[in-house]
mmCIF file of C-alpha atoms and ligand atoms in Angstrom:
data_model
loop_
_atom_site.group_PDB
_atom_site.id
_atom_site.type_symbol
_atom_site.label_atom_id
_atom_site.label_comp_id
_atom_site.label_asym_id
_atom_site.label_seq_id
_atom_site.Cartn_x
_atom_site.Cartn_y
_atom_site.Cartn_z
ATOM 1 C CA LEU A 1 13.139 -16.016 23.807
ATOM 2 C CA TYR A 2 13.250 -14.838 20.335
ATOM 3 C CA ALA A 3 15.407 -16.504 16.569
ATOM 4 C CA LYS A 4 15.647 -13.847 14.133
ATOM 5 C CA HIS A 5 16.299 -16.069 11.709
ATOM 6 C CA GLU A 6 18.479 -14.645 8.769
ATOM 7 C CA GLY A 7 18.705 -17.548 7.120
ATOM 8 C CA MET A 8 15.635 -16.385 5.082
ATOM 9 C CA ASN A 9 17.723 -13.943 3.520
ATOM 10 C CA PRO A 10 18.112 -14.884 -0.374
ATOM 11 C CA SER A 11 21.404 -16.760 0.153
ATOM 12 C CA GLY A 12 20.460 -18.139 3.414
ATOM 13 C CA SER A 13 22.227 -15.620 5.567
ATOM 14 C CA PHE A 14 22.476 -12.222 7.465
ATOM 15 C CA LYS A 15 25.446 -11.641 5.058
ATOM 16 C CA ASP A 16 23.185 -10.508 2.388
ATOM 17 C CA ARG A 17 22.184 -7.560 4.339
ATOM 18 C CA GLY A 18 25.705 -6.413 4.107
ATOM 19 C CA MET A 19 27.641 -7.596 1.037
ATOM 20 C CA THR A 20 23.978 -5.925 -1.187
ATOM 21 C CA VAL A 21 25.518 -2.472 -0.244
ATOM 22 C CA GLY A 22 29.437 -3.477 -0.023
ATOM 23 C CA VAL A 23 28.709 -4.851 -4.136
ATOM 24 C CA SER A 24 26.842 -1.209 -5.343
ATOM 25 C CA MET A 25 29.234 0.407 -3.719
ATOM 26 C CA ALA A 26 31.855 -1.734 -5.872
ATOM 27 C CA LEU A 27 29.714 -0.044 -8.944
ATOM 28 C CA GLN A 28 29.494 2.800 -7.853
ATOM 29 C CA LEU A 29 32.885 3.209 -7.522
ATOM 30 C CA GLY A 30 33.700 1.793 -10.596
ATOM 31 C CA MET A 31 35.334 -0.879 -9.716
ATOM 32 C CA LYS A 32 36.321 -3.478 -11.783
ATOM 33 C CA SER A 33 35.958 -6.761 -9.859
ATOM 34 C CA VAL A 34 35.731 -7.766 -5.776
ATOM 35 C CA ALA A 35 37.285 -9.900 -3.736
ATOM 36 C CA CYS A 36 36.590 -11.788 -0.377
ATOM 37 C CA ALA A 37 37.954 -14.782 1.816
ATOM 38 C CA SER A 38 35.389 -16.324 3.562
ATOM 39 C CA THR A 39 34.520 -18.989 5.757
ATOM 40 C CA GLY A 40 32.131 -19.808 3.438
ATOM 41 C CA ASN A 41 28.562 -17.950 3.569
ATOM 42 C CA THR A 42 30.042 -14.642 2.851
ATOM 43 C CA SER A 43 31.958 -15.879 -0.005
ATOM 44 C CA ALA A 44 27.753 -17.895 -1.338
ATOM 45 C CA SER A 45 26.476 -14.241 -0.863
ATOM 46 C CA LEU A 46 28.879 -11.810 -2.485
ATOM 47 C CA ALA A 47 28.564 -14.569 -5.679
ATOM 48 C CA VAL A 48 25.335 -14.001 -5.424
ATOM 49 C CA TYR A 49 25.216 -10.103 -5.432
ATOM 50 C CA GLY A 50 28.295 -10.265 -7.681
ATOM 51 C CA ALA A 51 26.737 -12.078 -10.372
ATOM 52 C CA LYS A 52 23.308 -9.653 -10.739
ATOM 53 C CA ALA A 53 25.604 -6.902 -10.349
ATOM 54 C CA GLY A 54 27.518 -8.564 -13.699
ATOM 55 C CA ILE A 55 31.257 -8.223 -12.280
ATOM 56 C CA PRO A 56 33.993 -11.040 -12.186
ATOM 57 C CA VAL A 57 34.115 -12.207 -7.924
ATOM 58 C CA ILE A 58 36.760 -13.484 -6.482
ATOM 59 C CA VAL A 59 36.604 -15.744 -3.120
ATOM 60 C CA LEU A 60 39.495 -17.152 -0.987
ATOM 61 C CA LEU A 61 38.734 -20.428 0.625
ATOM 62 C CA PRO A 62 40.341 -22.933 4.111
ATOM 63 C CA SER A 63 40.323 -25.701 2.449
ATOM 64 C CA GLY A 64 38.029 -28.483 3.686
ATOM 65 C CA LYS A 65 36.887 -26.352 6.053
ATOM 66 C CA VAL A 66 34.331 -25.026 4.636
ATOM 67 C CA ALA A 67 30.531 -26.374 4.760
ATOM 68 C CA LEU A 68 29.126 -27.687 1.405
ATOM 69 C CA GLY A 69 26.802 -25.963 0.584
ATOM 70 C CA LYS A 70 28.565 -22.441 1.043
ATOM 71 C CA VAL A 71 31.246 -24.047 -1.946
ATOM 72 C CA ALA A 72 27.793 -25.199 -3.906
ATOM 73 C CA GLN A 73 26.566 -21.563 -3.844
ATOM 74 C CA ALA A 74 29.757 -19.952 -5.068
ATOM 75 C CA LEU A 75 30.448 -21.597 -7.240
ATOM 76 C CA MET A 76 27.153 -22.067 -9.276
ATOM 77 C CA HIS A 77 27.140 -18.053 -8.883
ATOM 78 C CA GLY A 78 30.407 -17.944 -11.117
ATOM 79 C CA ALA A 79 32.386 -17.502 -8.607
ATOM 80 C CA LYS A 80 36.178 -17.926 -9.214
ATOM 81 C CA VAL A 81 37.024 -19.613 -5.734
ATOM 82 C CA ILE A 82 40.439 -20.205 -4.815
ATOM 83 C CA SER A 83 40.885 -23.254 -1.973
ATOM 84 C CA ILE A 84 43.655 -21.671 0.430
ATOM 85 C CA ASN A 85 46.092 -24.894 2.087
ATOM 86 C CA GLY A 86 45.462 -22.797 5.247
ATOM 87 C CA ASN A 87 43.115 -21.288 7.944
ATOM 88 C CA PHE A 88 40.459 -18.392 7.173
ATOM 89 C CA ASP A 89 42.654 -15.934 8.854
ATOM 90 C CA ARG A 90 45.811 -16.745 6.005
ATOM 91 C CA ALA A 91 43.249 -17.221 2.968
ATOM 92 C CA LEU A 92 41.909 -13.300 4.609
ATOM 93 C CA GLU A 93 45.725 -12.189 4.756
ATOM 94 C CA MET A 94 45.820 -12.965 1.138
ATOM 95 C CA VAL A 95 42.977 -11.805 -0.450
ATOM 96 C CA ARG A 96 44.126 -8.668 1.431
ATOM 97 C CA ASP A 97 47.601 -8.242 -0.112
ATOM 98 C CA LEU A 98 46.027 -9.217 -3.554
ATOM 99 C CA CYS A 99 43.608 -6.302 -3.185
ATOM 100 C CA GLU A 100 45.891 -4.517 -2.564
ATOM 101 C CA THR A 101 48.425 -4.639 -5.078
ATOM 102 C CA LYS A 102 45.426 -5.422 -7.839
ATOM 103 C CA GLY A 103 43.277 -2.363 -7.846
ATOM 104 C CA ILE A 104 40.723 -5.287 -6.376
ATOM 105 C CA TYR A 105 37.597 -3.797 -4.346
ATOM 106 C CA LEU A 106 38.173 -6.198 -0.775
ATOM 107 C CA LEU A 107 34.513 -7.357 0.319
ATOM 108 C CA ASN A 108 35.434 -8.836 3.534
ATOM 109 C CA SER A 109 33.800 -6.774 7.365
ATOM 110 C CA VAL A 110 36.821 -4.414 7.074
ATOM 111 C CA ASN A 111 34.603 -2.948 4.012
ATOM 112 C CA PRO A 112 32.601 -0.243 6.076
ATOM 113 C CA TYR A 113 29.650 -0.636 3.274
ATOM 114 C CA ARG A 114 29.244 -4.026 4.596
ATOM 115 C CA LEU A 115 28.333 -3.193 7.819
ATOM 116 C CA GLU A 116 25.968 -0.592 7.509
ATOM 117 C CA GLY A 117 23.923 -2.954 5.804
ATOM 118 C CA GLN A 118 24.067 -5.109 8.627
ATOM 119 C CA LYS A 119 22.820 -2.620 10.768
ATOM 120 C CA THR A 120 19.322 -3.497 9.439
ATOM 121 C CA ILE A 121 19.319 -6.759 11.673
ATOM 122 C CA GLY A 122 18.957 -4.130 15.104
ATOM 123 C CA PHE A 123 16.163 -1.964 13.171
ATOM 124 C CA GLU A 124 14.062 -4.989 11.953
ATOM 125 C CA ALA A 125 14.101 -6.881 15.292
ATOM 126 C CA ILE A 126 13.188 -3.360 16.939
ATOM 127 C CA ASP A 127 10.039 -2.698 14.382
ATOM 128 C CA GLN A 128 9.290 -6.598 15.011
ATOM 129 C CA LEU A 129 8.765 -6.384 18.734
ATOM 130 C CA ASN A 130 6.472 -2.925 17.191
ATOM 131 C CA GLY A 131 9.222 -0.484 18.829
ATOM 132 C CA GLU A 132 10.655 -2.123 21.740
ATOM 133 C CA VAL A 133 14.224 -2.200 22.470
ATOM 134 C CA PRO A 134 14.700 -6.352 23.806
ATOM 135 C CA ASP A 135 17.176 -5.895 26.779
ATOM 136 C CA ARG A 136 19.560 -7.820 25.209
ATOM 137 C CA MET A 137 20.720 -8.657 21.637
ATOM 138 C CA VAL A 138 22.901 -11.838 21.340
ATOM 139 C CA LEU A 139 24.552 -13.333 18.371
ATOM 140 C CA PRO A 140 27.491 -15.519 16.895
ATOM 141 C CA VAL A 141 30.337 -14.197 16.640
ATOM 142 C CA GLY A 142 33.516 -15.222 14.326
ATOM 143 C CA ASN A 143 35.278 -12.045 12.904
ATOM 144 C CA ALA A 144 32.882 -9.541 14.990
ATOM 145 C CA GLY A 145 31.972 -7.273 12.076
ATOM 146 C CA ASN A 146 28.106 -8.186 12.503
ATOM 147 C CA ILE A 147 27.564 -8.362 16.611
ATOM 148 C CA SER A 148 29.118 -4.458 15.825
ATOM 149 C CA ALA A 149 27.194 -3.624 12.867
ATOM 150 C CA VAL A 150 24.172 -4.007 15.421
ATOM 151 C CA TYR A 151 25.660 -1.971 17.913
ATOM 152 C CA LYS A 152 26.517 0.940 15.545
ATOM 153 C CA GLY A 153 23.046 0.883 14.245
ATOM 154 C CA LEU A 154 21.043 1.121 17.335
ATOM 155 C CA ILE A 155 23.195 4.006 19.117
ATOM 156 C CA GLU A 156 22.476 5.776 16.080
ATOM 157 C CA LEU A 157 19.250 5.227 16.417
ATOM 158 C CA SER A 158 19.159 6.042 19.892
ATOM 159 C CA GLU A 159 21.162 9.290 19.270
ATOM 160 C CA LEU A 160 18.372 9.889 16.732
ATOM 161 C CA GLY A 161 15.962 10.306 19.225
ATOM 162 C CA PHE A 162 14.336 6.558 18.299
ATOM 163 C CA VAL A 163 15.078 4.583 21.340
ATOM 164 C CA ASP A 164 15.918 5.361 24.996
ATOM 165 C CA LYS A 165 17.545 1.723 25.870
ATOM 166 C CA MET A 166 20.339 0.418 24.461
ATOM 167 C CA PRO A 167 20.391 -3.860 24.268
ATOM 168 C CA MET A 168 22.940 -5.800 26.404
ATOM 169 C CA MET A 169 24.887 -6.602 23.594
ATOM 170 C CA THR A 170 26.212 -10.614 24.129
ATOM 171 C CA GLY A 171 28.806 -12.267 21.792
ATOM 172 C CA ILE A 172 29.227 -15.918 21.839
ATOM 173 C CA GLN A 173 31.661 -18.027 20.319
ATOM 174 C CA ALA A 174 33.242 -21.650 19.875
ATOM 175 C CA GLU A 175 35.701 -22.547 22.698
ATOM 176 C CA GLY A 176 37.766 -23.898 20.390
ATOM 177 C CA SER A 177 38.061 -19.902 18.469
ATOM 178 C CA GLN A 178 37.126 -17.355 21.901
ATOM 179 C CA PRO A 179 39.662 -14.444 21.480
ATOM 180 C CA VAL A 180 36.511 -11.858 22.414
ATOM 181 C CA VAL A 181 35.566 -14.487 25.227
ATOM 182 C CA ARG A 182 38.942 -14.270 26.328
ATOM 183 C CA ALA A 183 39.107 -10.336 26.057
ATOM 184 C CA ILE A 184 36.548 -9.449 27.980
ATOM 185 C CA LYS A 185 37.208 -12.557 30.509
ATOM 186 C CA GLU A 186 39.846 -10.965 31.186
ATOM 187 C CA ASN A 187 39.347 -7.483 30.458
ATOM 188 C CA LEU A 188 42.005 -7.040 28.692
ATOM 189 C CA PRO A 189 42.567 -4.293 26.308
ATOM 190 C CA GLU A 190 42.504 -6.053 23.251
ATOM 191 C CA VAL A 191 41.827 -9.404 21.497
ATOM 192 C CA ILE A 192 45.083 -11.211 21.107
ATOM 193 C CA PRO A 193 44.557 -13.597 17.943
ATOM 194 C CA GLU A 194 44.472 -18.022 18.621
ATOM 195 C CA GLY A 195 46.059 -19.351 15.950
ATOM 196 C CA SER A 196 44.410 -22.565 15.450
ATOM 197 C CA PRO A 197 41.160 -21.872 15.963
ATOM 198 C CA GLU A 198 39.306 -25.130 15.946
ATOM 199 C CA THR A 199 35.406 -25.801 15.552
ATOM 200 C CA VAL A 200 32.780 -28.117 14.238
ATOM 201 C CA ALA A 201 31.180 -24.517 13.400
ATOM 202 C CA THR A 202 32.837 -23.688 10.746
ATOM 203 C CA ALA A 203 31.211 -20.520 10.040
ATOM 204 C CA ILE A 204 33.172 -19.067 12.986
ATOM 205 C CA ARG A 205 36.639 -20.932 12.995
ATOM 206 C CA ILE A 206 37.767 -17.722 13.295
ATOM 207 C CA GLY A 207 40.984 -16.462 15.069
ATOM 208 C CA ALA A 208 41.916 -12.903 14.189
ATOM 209 C CA PRO A 209 38.200 -10.703 14.647
ATOM 210 C CA VAL A 210 39.281 -8.376 12.047
ATOM 211 C CA ASN A 211 36.497 -5.949 13.525
ATOM 212 C CA ALA A 212 38.391 -7.060 17.482
ATOM 213 C CA GLU A 213 38.284 -2.902 18.540
ATOM 214 C CA LYS A 214 34.821 -2.353 17.764
ATOM 215 C CA VAL A 215 33.096 -5.898 19.066
ATOM 216 C CA LEU A 216 34.990 -4.669 22.736
ATOM 217 C CA HIS A 217 33.480 -1.161 22.292
ATOM 218 C CA ALA A 218 30.522 -2.891 21.574
ATOM 219 C CA ILE A 219 29.732 -4.940 24.413
ATOM 220 C CA ARG A 220 31.928 -2.810 27.035
ATOM 221 C CA MET A 221 30.188 0.277 26.161
ATOM 222 C CA SER A 222 26.447 -1.276 26.424
ATOM 223 C CA LYS A 223 27.171 -3.789 29.415
ATOM 224 C CA GLY A 224 26.867 -6.856 27.865
ATOM 225 C CA THR A 225 29.079 -10.052 27.738
ATOM 226 C CA ALA A 226 30.649 -12.908 25.679
ATOM 227 C CA ASP A 227 30.734 -16.066 26.467
ATOM 228 C CA PHE A 228 32.372 -19.522 24.269
ATOM 229 C CA VAL A 229 29.674 -22.526 24.286
ATOM 230 C CA THR A 230 31.130 -26.419 23.212
ATOM 231 C CA ASP A 231 30.605 -27.817 19.739
ATOM 232 C CA GLU A 232 28.925 -30.612 22.030
ATOM 233 C CA GLU A 233 26.549 -27.380 23.254
ATOM 234 C CA ILE A 234 25.990 -26.289 19.777
ATOM 235 C CA LEU A 235 25.036 -29.390 18.338
ATOM 236 C CA ALA A 236 22.598 -29.756 20.837
ATOM 237 C CA MET A 237 21.370 -27.358 20.567
ATOM 238 C CA GLN A 238 21.354 -26.685 16.314
ATOM 239 C CA ARG A 239 19.563 -30.191 16.959
ATOM 240 C CA ASP A 240 16.723 -28.409 19.872
ATOM 241 C CA LEU A 241 15.770 -25.595 17.700
ATOM 242 C CA ALA A 242 15.196 -28.086 14.994
ATOM 243 C CA GLN A 243 13.231 -30.237 16.787
ATOM 244 C CA LYS A 244 11.068 -28.349 19.349
ATOM 245 C CA GLU A 245 10.541 -25.293 17.405
ATOM 246 C CA GLY A 246 11.215 -26.307 13.703
ATOM 247 C CA ILE A 247 13.876 -23.737 13.673
ATOM 248 C CA GLY A 248 16.385 -24.462 10.852
ATOM 249 C CA VAL A 249 19.918 -23.025 11.350
ATOM 250 C CA GLU A 250 23.414 -24.371 10.934
ATOM 251 C CA PRO A 251 25.813 -24.969 14.142
ATOM 252 C CA ALA A 252 27.363 -21.202 14.463
ATOM 253 C CA SER A 253 24.036 -19.708 14.754
ATOM 254 C CA ALA A 254 22.145 -22.683 16.684
ATOM 255 C CA ALA A 255 25.544 -21.064 19.096
ATOM 256 C CA SER A 256 23.886 -18.313 20.267
ATOM 257 C CA VAL A 257 21.124 -19.733 21.578
ATOM 258 C CA ALA A 258 22.963 -21.991 23.322
ATOM 259 C CA GLY A 259 25.387 -19.374 24.690
ATOM 260 C CA VAL A 260 22.015 -17.484 26.142
ATOM 261 C CA LYS A 261 20.939 -21.863 27.760
ATOM 262 C CA LYS A 262 24.500 -21.744 29.418
ATOM 263 C CA LEU A 263 25.064 -18.166 30.900
ATOM 264 C CA VAL A 264 20.759 -18.541 32.297
ATOM 265 C CA GLU A 265 22.239 -21.293 34.397
ATOM 266 C CA ALA A 266 24.717 -19.883 35.249
ATOM 267 C CA GLY A 267 22.541 -17.083 36.504
ATOM 268 C CA VAL A 268 23.740 -14.373 33.865
ATOM 269 C CA ILE A 269 21.400 -13.822 32.416
ATOM 270 C CA ASP A 270 17.783 -13.201 34.284
ATOM 271 C CA ARG A 271 15.018 -15.109 33.754
ATOM 272 C CA ASP A 272 12.644 -12.181 33.113
ATOM 273 C CA GLU A 273 14.774 -10.520 30.146
ATOM 274 C CA ARG A 274 13.172 -10.264 26.570
ATOM 275 C CA ILE A 275 15.819 -11.730 24.491
ATOM 276 C CA VAL A 276 16.758 -11.296 20.178
ATOM 277 C CA CYS A 277 18.913 -14.310 19.622
ATOM 278 C CA VAL A 278 20.397 -13.699 16.117
ATOM 279 C CA VAL A 279 20.677 -16.791 14.279
ATOM 280 C CA THR A 280 22.629 -16.114 11.118
ATOM 281 C CA GLY A 281 22.353 -19.025 9.075
ATOM 282 C CA HIS A 282 20.442 -22.297 7.544
ATOM 283 C CA LEU A 283 20.402 -25.661 7.966
ATOM 284 C CA LEU A 284 20.436 -26.115 4.811
ATOM 285 C CA LYS A 285 23.932 -24.523 4.739
ATOM 286 C CA ASP A 286 25.459 -27.733 6.384
ATOM 287 C CA PRO A 287 23.971 -30.942 5.202
ATOM 288 C CA GLU A 288 27.145 -32.751 6.348
ATOM 289 C CA THR A 289 26.860 -31.608 9.719
ATOM 290 C CA VAL A 290 23.308 -32.434 9.870
ATOM 291 C CA ILE A 291 23.494 -36.140 8.446
ATOM 292 C CA LYS A 292 25.882 -37.465 10.781
ATOM 293 C CA GLN A 293 23.857 -36.471 13.612
ATOM 294 C CA CYS A 294 20.728 -38.078 12.375
ATOM 295 C CA ALA A 295 19.502 -41.750 12.128
ATOM 296 C CA PRO A 296 19.956 -42.941 8.209
ATOM 297 C CA PRO A 297 15.822 -42.684 6.932
ATOM 298 C CA ILE A 298 14.968 -46.158 7.182
ATOM 299 C CA GLU A 299 14.717 -48.256 4.071
ATOM 300 C CA CYS A 300 11.351 -50.539 2.996
ATOM 301 C CA ASP A 301 9.633 -52.109 0.548
ATOM 302 C CA ALA A 302 7.314 -50.422 -1.646
ATOM 303 C CA THR A 303 4.245 -52.260 0.107
ATOM 304 C CA LEU A 304 1.744 -51.488 2.917
ATOM 305 C CA GLU A 305 3.263 -54.488 4.659
ATOM 306 C CA SER A 306 7.423 -53.508 4.686
ATOM 307 C CA LEU A 307 5.602 -49.599 5.596
ATOM 308 C CA LEU A 308 3.728 -50.770 8.680
ATOM 309 C CA SER A 309 6.357 -53.226 10.076
ATOM 310 C CA ALA A 310 9.575 -50.273 9.089
ATOM 311 C CA LEU A 311 7.120 -47.988 10.901
ATOM 312 C CA GLN A 312 6.526 -50.534 14.215
ATOM 313 C CA LEU A 313 2.381 -49.857 13.800
HETATM 314 C C1 LIG B 401 26.538 -18.685 9.928
HETATM 315 O O1 LIG B 401 31.282 -16.006 5.496
HETATM 316 O O2 LIG B 401 33.266 -14.288 8.712
HETATM 317 O O3 LIG B 401 31.047 -12.338 13.792
HETATM 318 O O4 LIG B 401 33.390 -15.789 5.902
HETATM 319 O O5 LIG B 401 28.338 -17.014 8.245
HETATM 320 O O6 LIG B 401 29.749 -11.373 11.447
HETATM 321 O O7 LIG B 401 32.138 -13.039 11.285
HETATM 322 C C2 LIG B 401 31.192 -15.584 8.220
HETATM 323 C C3 LIG B 401 30.901 -15.469 9.585
HETATM 324 C C4 LIG B 401 28.532 -16.021 12.357
HETATM 325 C C5 LIG B 401 30.022 -14.403 12.047
HETATM 326 N N1 LIG B 401 27.489 -17.106 11.376
HETATM 327 O O8 LIG B 401 29.477 -13.162 12.125
HETATM 328 C C6 LIG B 401 32.866 -15.586 6.327
HETATM 329 C C7 LIG B 401 31.980 -15.593 7.980
HETATM 330 C C8 LIG B 401 27.644 -17.583 10.976
HETATM 331 C C9 LIG B 401 28.515 -17.296 9.637
HETATM 332 C C10 LIG B 401 29.283 -15.443 11.749
HETATM 333 C C11 LIG B 401 29.801 -15.830 10.033
HETATM 334 P P1 LIG B 401 31.003 -12.085 12.109
#
């Protein structure tokens, strides 16, 4: 079982892989400004690449539901940050209208160039396994752009004859925000949006994924699956990864590994499978959720005696 840590990217999440391509395309197409709606990471990444490109950035965030580190990044890198009194799905509708009305370049994952960049996660995973294709790739699913992009990249590799098998693409959502899981489990022809998604993993608090059709195709064609995990399972896995493996990720990212645990226990995933979990964002993205789970530091006077007593030594 491998965790591919996307928190190592410049802005601390996998979004950079697509955003560098998306912003480069915006410049090539002569666009004068760029925008996105975001649960946080997309906005942080767009702010970073927009700053370097010297192009104005507008980001729409669902008010009160974006992790602190992500808002800090969007603000510090100079984006115009708008806090919407509504959830992500509403913010996305609004930014789509805005972009259409004002000729602004939309950089949500409806943008095909972003998904082209995100394909590299799959290429890199195989490269890092010395050319071997994992049996399964497990990703947290929000707008479903990433899992669809990785699938697209790997299908292309296989069509070009570089690999001779495909990993079972497996999507994990949060219990309170699981429209894709429902569609897979109930074998629906399409994803039915959820009106009020809710989860501690705010990154994937998305009820109407824009890449719904693509994710159903990716999961079904690769004989993968989808399942949900509870907020408790997400947070427990965030702590386990941090404390047993030294892997610091944000809650949405822990969802993929928590999903593996659940599916192994349910007998859906075989213990012999070689699995790559994509852990999508860094622990520092959401310090508030971390602090809430941990006991505060032990206060101590600046003497050896107090230190020994604090350490109970
Ligand atoms: C850490 O930033 O949608 O299924 O607006 O930040 O491709 O949407 C973030 C999504 C997983 C889900 N893990 O990826 C946004 C946004 C983390 C994320 C996802 C996101 P998609």
